CSV table of C-alpha atoms and ligand atoms in Angstrom, one decimal:
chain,number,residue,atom,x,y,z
K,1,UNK,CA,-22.8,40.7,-18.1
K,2,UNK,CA,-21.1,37.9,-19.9
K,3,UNK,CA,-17.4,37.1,-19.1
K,4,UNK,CA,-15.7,37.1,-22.4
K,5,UNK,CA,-14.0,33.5,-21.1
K,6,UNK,CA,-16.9,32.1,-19.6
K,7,UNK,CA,-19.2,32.3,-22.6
K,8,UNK,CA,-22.1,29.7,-23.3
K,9,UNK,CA,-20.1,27.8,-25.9
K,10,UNK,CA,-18.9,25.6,-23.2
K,11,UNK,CA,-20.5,26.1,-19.8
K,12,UNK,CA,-20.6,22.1,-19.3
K,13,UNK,CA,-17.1,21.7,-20.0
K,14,UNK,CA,-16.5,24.5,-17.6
K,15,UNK,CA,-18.7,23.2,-14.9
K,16,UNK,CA,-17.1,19.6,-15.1
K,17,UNK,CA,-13.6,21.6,-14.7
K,18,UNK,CA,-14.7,23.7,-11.9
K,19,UNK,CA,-16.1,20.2,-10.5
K,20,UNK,CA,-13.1,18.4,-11.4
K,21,UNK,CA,-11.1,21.3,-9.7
K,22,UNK,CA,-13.3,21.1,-6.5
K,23,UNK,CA,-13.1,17.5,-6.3
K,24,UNK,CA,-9.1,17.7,-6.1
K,25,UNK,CA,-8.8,20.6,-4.1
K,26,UNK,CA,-11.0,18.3,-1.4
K,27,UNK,CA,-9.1,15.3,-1.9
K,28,UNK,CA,-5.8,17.3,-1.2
K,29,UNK,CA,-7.3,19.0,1.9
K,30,UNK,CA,-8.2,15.4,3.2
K,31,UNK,CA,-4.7,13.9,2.1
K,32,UNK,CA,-2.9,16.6,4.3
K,33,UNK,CA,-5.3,16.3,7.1
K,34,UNK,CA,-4.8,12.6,7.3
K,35,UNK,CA,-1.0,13.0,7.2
K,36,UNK,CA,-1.0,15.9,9.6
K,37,UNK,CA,-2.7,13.9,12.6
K,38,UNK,CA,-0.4,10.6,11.0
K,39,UNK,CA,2.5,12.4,11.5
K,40,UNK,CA,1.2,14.1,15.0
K,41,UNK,CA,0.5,11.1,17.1
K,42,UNK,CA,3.8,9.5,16.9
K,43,UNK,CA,5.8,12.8,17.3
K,44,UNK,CA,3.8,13.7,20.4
K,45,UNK,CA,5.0,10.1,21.8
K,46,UNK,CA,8.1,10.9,20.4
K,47,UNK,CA,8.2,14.1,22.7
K,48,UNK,CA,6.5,12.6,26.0
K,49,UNK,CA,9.1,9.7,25.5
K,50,UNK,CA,11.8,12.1,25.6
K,51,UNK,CA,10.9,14.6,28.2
K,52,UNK,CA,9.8,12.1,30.8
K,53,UNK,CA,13.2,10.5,30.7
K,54,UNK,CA,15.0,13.6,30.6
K,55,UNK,CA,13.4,14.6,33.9
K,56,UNK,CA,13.2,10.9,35.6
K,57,UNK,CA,15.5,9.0,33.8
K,58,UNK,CA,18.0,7.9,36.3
K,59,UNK,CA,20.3,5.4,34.7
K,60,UNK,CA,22.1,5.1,31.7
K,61,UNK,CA,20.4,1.8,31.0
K,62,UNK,CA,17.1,3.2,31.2
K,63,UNK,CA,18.2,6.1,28.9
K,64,UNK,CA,19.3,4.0,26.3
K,65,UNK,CA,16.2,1.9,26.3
K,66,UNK,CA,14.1,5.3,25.5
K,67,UNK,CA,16.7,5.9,22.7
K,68,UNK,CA,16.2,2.5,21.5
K,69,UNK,CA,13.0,2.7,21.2
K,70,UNK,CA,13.0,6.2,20.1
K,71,UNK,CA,15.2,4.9,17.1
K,72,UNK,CA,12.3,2.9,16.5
K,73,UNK,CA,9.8,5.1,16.4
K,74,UNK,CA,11.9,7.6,14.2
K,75,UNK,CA,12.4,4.6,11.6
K,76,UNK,CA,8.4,3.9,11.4
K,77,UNK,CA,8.2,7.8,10.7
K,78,UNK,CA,10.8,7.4,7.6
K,79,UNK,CA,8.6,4.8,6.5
K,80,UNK,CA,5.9,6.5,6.4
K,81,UNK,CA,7.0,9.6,5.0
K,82,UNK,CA,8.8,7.0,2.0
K,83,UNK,CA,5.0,6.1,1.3
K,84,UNK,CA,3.6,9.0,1.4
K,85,UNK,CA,6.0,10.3,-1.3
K,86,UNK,CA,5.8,7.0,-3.2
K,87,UNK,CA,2.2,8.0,-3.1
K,88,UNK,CA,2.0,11.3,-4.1
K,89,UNK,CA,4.9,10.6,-7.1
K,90,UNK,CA,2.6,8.5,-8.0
K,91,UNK,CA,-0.5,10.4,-8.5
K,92,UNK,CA,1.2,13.6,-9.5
K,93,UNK,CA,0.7,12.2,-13.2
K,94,UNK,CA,4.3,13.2,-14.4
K,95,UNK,CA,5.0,9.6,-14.1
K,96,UNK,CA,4.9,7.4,-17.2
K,97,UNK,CA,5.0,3.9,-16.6
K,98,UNK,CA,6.8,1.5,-18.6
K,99,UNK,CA,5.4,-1.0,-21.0
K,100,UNK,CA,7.8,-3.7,-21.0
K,101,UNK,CA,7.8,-7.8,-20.7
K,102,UNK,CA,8.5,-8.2,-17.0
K,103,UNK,CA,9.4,-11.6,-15.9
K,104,UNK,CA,6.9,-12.1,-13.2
K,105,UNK,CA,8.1,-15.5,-12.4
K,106,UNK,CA,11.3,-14.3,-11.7
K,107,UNK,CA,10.2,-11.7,-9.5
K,108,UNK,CA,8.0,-13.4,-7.7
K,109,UNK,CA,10.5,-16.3,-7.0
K,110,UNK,CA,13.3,-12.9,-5.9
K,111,UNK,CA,10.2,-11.8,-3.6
K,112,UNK,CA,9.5,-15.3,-2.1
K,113,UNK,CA,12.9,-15.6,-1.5
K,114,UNK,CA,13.7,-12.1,0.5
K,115,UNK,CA,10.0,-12.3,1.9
K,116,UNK,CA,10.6,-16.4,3.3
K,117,UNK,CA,12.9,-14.6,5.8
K,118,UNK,CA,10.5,-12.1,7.5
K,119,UNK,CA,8.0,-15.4,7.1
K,120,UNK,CA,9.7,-17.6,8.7
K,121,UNK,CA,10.5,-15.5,11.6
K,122,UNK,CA,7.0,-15.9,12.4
K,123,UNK,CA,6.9,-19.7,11.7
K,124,UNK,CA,5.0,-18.9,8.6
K,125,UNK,CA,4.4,-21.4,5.7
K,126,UNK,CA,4.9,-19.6,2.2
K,127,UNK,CA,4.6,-21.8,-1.1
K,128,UNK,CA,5.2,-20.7,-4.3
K,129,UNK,CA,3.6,-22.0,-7.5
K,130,UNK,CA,4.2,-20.5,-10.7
K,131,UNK,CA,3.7,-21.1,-14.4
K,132,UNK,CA,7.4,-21.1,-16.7
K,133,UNK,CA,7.4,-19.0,-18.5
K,134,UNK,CA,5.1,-16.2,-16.9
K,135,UNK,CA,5.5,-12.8,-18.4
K,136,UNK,CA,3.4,-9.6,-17.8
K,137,UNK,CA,3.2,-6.3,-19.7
K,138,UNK,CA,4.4,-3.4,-17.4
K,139,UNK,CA,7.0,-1.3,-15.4
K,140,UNK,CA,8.8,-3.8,-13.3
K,141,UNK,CA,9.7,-1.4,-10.8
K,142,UNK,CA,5.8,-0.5,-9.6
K,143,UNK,CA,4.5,-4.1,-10.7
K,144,UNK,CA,7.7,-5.0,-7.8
K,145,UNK,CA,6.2,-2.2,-5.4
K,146,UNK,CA,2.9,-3.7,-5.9
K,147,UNK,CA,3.7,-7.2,-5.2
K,148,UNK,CA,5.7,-6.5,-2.0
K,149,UNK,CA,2.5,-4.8,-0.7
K,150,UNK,CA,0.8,-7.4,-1.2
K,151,UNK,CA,2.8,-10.6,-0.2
K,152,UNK,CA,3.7,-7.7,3.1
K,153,UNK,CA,-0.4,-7.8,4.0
K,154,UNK,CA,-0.4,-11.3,3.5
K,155,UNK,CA,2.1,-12.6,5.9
K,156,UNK,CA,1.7,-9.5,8.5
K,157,UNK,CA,-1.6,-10.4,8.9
K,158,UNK,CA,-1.2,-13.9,9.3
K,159,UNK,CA,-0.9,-15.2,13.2
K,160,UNK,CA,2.4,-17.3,13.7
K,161,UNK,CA,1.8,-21.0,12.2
K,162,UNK,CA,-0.4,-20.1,9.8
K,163,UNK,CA,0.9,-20.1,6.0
K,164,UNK,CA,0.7,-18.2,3.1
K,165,UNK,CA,0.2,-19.2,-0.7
K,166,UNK,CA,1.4,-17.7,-4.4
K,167,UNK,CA,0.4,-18.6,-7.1
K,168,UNK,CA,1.2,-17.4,-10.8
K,169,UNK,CA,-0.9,-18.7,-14.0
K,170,UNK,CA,-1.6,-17.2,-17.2
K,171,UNK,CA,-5.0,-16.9,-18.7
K,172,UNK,CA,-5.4,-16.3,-22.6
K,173,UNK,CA,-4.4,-12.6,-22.1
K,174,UNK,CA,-3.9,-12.0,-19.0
K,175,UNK,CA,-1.3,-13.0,-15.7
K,176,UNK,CA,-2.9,-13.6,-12.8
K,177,UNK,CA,-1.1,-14.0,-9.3
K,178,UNK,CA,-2.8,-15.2,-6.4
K,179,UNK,CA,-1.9,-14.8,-2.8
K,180,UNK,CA,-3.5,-16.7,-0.1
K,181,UNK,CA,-3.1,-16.4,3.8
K,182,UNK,CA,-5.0,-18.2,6.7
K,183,UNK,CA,-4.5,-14.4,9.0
K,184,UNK,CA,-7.1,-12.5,10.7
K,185,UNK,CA,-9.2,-11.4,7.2
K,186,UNK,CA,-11.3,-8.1,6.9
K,187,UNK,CA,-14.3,-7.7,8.3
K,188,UNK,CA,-17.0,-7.1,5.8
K,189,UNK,CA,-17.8,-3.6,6.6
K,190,UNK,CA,-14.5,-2.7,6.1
K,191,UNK,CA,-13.6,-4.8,2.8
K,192,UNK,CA,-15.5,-1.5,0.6
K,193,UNK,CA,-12.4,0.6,1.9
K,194,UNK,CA,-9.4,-0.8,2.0
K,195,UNK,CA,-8.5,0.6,-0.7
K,196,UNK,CA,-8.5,4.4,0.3
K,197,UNK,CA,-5.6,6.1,1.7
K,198,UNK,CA,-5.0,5.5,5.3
K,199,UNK,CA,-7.6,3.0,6.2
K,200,UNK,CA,-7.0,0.5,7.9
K,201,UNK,CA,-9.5,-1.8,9.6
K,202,UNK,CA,-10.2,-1.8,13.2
K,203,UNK,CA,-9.4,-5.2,13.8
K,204,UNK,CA,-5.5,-4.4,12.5
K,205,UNK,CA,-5.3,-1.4,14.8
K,206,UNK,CA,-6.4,-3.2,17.6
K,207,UNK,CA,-3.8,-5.7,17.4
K,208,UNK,CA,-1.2,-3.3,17.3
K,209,UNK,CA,-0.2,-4.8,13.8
K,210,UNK,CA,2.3,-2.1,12.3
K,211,UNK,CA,1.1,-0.1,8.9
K,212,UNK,CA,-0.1,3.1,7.7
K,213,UNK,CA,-2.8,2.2,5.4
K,214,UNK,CA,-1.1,3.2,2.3
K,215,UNK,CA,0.1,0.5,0.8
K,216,UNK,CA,-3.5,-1.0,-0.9
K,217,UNK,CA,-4.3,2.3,-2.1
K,218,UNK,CA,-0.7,2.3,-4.2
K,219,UNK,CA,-1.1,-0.7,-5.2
K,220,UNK,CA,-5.1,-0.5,-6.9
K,221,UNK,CA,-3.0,2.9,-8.5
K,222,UNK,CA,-0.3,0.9,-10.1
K,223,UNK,CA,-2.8,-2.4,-11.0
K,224,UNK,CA,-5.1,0.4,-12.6
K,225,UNK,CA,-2.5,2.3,-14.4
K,226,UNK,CA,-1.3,-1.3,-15.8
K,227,UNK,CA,-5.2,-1.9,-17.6
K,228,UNK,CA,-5.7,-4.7,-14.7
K,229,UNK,CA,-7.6,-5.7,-11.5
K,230,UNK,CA,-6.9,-6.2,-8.4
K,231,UNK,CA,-9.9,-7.9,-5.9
K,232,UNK,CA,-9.6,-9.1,-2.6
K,233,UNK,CA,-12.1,-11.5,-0.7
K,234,UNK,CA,-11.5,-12.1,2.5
K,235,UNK,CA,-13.3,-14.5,5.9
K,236,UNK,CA,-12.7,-12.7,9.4
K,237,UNK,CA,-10.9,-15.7,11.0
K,238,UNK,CA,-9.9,-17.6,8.4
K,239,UNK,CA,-7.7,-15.5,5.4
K,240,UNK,CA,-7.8,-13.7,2.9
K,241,UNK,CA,-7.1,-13.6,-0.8
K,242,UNK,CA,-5.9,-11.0,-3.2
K,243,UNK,CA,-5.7,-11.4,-6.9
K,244,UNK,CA,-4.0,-9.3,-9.4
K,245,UNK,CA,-4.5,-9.5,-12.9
K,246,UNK,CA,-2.2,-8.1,-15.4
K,247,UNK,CA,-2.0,-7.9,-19.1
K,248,UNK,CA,0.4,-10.6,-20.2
K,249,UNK,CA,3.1,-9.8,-22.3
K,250,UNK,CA,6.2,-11.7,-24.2
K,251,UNK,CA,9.5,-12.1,-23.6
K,252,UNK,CA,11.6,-9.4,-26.4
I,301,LIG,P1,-1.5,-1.2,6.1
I,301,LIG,O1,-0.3,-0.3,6.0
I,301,LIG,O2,-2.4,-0.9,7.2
I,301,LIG,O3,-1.2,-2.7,6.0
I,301,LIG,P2,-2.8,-1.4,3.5
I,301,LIG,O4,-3.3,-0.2,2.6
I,301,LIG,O5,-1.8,-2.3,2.9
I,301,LIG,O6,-2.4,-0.7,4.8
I,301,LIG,O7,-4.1,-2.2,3.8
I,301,LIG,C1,-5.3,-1.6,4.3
I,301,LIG,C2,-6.0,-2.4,5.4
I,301,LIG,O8,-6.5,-3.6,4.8
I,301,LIG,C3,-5.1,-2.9,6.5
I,301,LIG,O9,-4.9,-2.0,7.5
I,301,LIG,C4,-5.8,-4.1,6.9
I,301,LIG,O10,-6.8,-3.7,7.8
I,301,LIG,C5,-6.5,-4.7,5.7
I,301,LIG,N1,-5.7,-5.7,5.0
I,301,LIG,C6,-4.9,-5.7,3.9
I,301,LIG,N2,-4.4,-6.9,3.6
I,301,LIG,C7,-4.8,-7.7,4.5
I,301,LIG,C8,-4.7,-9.1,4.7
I,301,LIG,N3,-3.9,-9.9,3.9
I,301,LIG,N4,-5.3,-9.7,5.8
I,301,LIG,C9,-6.0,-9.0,6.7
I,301,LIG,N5,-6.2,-7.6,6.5
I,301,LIG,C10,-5.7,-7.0,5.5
């Protein structure tokens, strides 16, 4: 018996919905998986922390070191809860970005600025090179988030003395920024997937290098949503190299 809904008039547009459907239904079972055993590995520490020094802790000092670190612990969580909602605001499609001229000079000279501190901390190098004006077409705010990520990866993945480089030039229709770094690069098996949500090569886990693997994913989002590019090349042992490419715009 035919379905009075499901008719033949459109049983490929129905299929491709169903698909569609399926397709998103997976996604969001493998989102909350990922963030269920995210979110389970630190609070089990979390826990061990706390009831090993409630039954052995025997000085205040040695109590306040577990809460210290505890604190710690508890603000790496809030990060990555903050992402994971960035994330998922993201993707929820309600969003409309922006199409305005953003100063991209300007923001990268704010981000070199604020970024030069966690840099130098770490005896980093950064240089800044950018073309006057330089203007893009976009939603400052994510075209911000983006950046950050990216000039983040860049120097948090760089050993201490090595340096990191920005670049911003215009093409005829386009803005392209460039960020170098001499850090540990990505191994070419895993340069396919840095992009998906919480990957993150074994050679960053290993060295204990703080991240969720979030912050690539949001940022190809907000590059795609924008009508650009983002690529990265990268040489295990020597750096690696992300560019983005934006539509260019004009100042109002
Ligand atoms: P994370 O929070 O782990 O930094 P990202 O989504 O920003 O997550 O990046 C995904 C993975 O790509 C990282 O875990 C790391 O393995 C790799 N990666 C990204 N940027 C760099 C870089 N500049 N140098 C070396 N590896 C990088």
């Amino acid at each position: 018996m035919k379905s009075p809904c499901f008719g033949n008039h459109h049983p490929v547009h129905i299929n491709d919905a169903f698909g569609r459907l399926d397709a998103a239904v997976g996604e969001l079972k493998q989102l909350m998986g990922s963030m269920a055993h995210e979110l389970r590995t630190p609070l089990a520490a979390l826990r061990g922390e706390a009831e090993i020094a409630l039954l052995h802790g025997t000085s205040i000092e040695e109590l306040k070191r577990v809460l210290a670190s505890q604190l710690e612990e508890i603000d790496r969580l809030s990060r990555l809860i903050g992402q994971i909602l960035t994330v998922t605001k993201a993707e929820s499609g309600l969003l409309a970005l922006e199409r305005k001229p953003v100063d991209i000079e300007a923001l990268l000279n704010d981000l070199a600025e604020t970024l030069s501190v966690l840099a130098s901390a770490r005896a980093i190098s950064m240089s800044l090179e950018s073309a006057s004006p330089l203007v893009a077409s976009g939603d400052a705010q994510w075209l911000k988030h983006a950046l950050i990520n990216v000039l983040d990866n860049a120097i948090k993945y760089t050993p201490e003395g090595g340096s990191v480089a920005v670049r911003g030039y215009e093409t005829a229709n386009h803005v392209v920024i460039e960020v170098k770094d001499t850090g540990i690069g990505i191994p070419a098996d895993a340069l396919p997937h840095i992009f998906e949500r919480f990957y993150r090569a074994e050679s960053s886990r290993a060295k204990a290098i703080e991240g969720v693997g979030l912050g690539l994913n949001l940022t190809k989002w907000i590059v795609d949503h924008h009508g650009g590019k983002i690529e990265v090349t990268s040489h295990p042992g020597t750096g690696t190299r992300v560019e983005l490419r934006l539509p260019g715009g004009r100042l109002e």
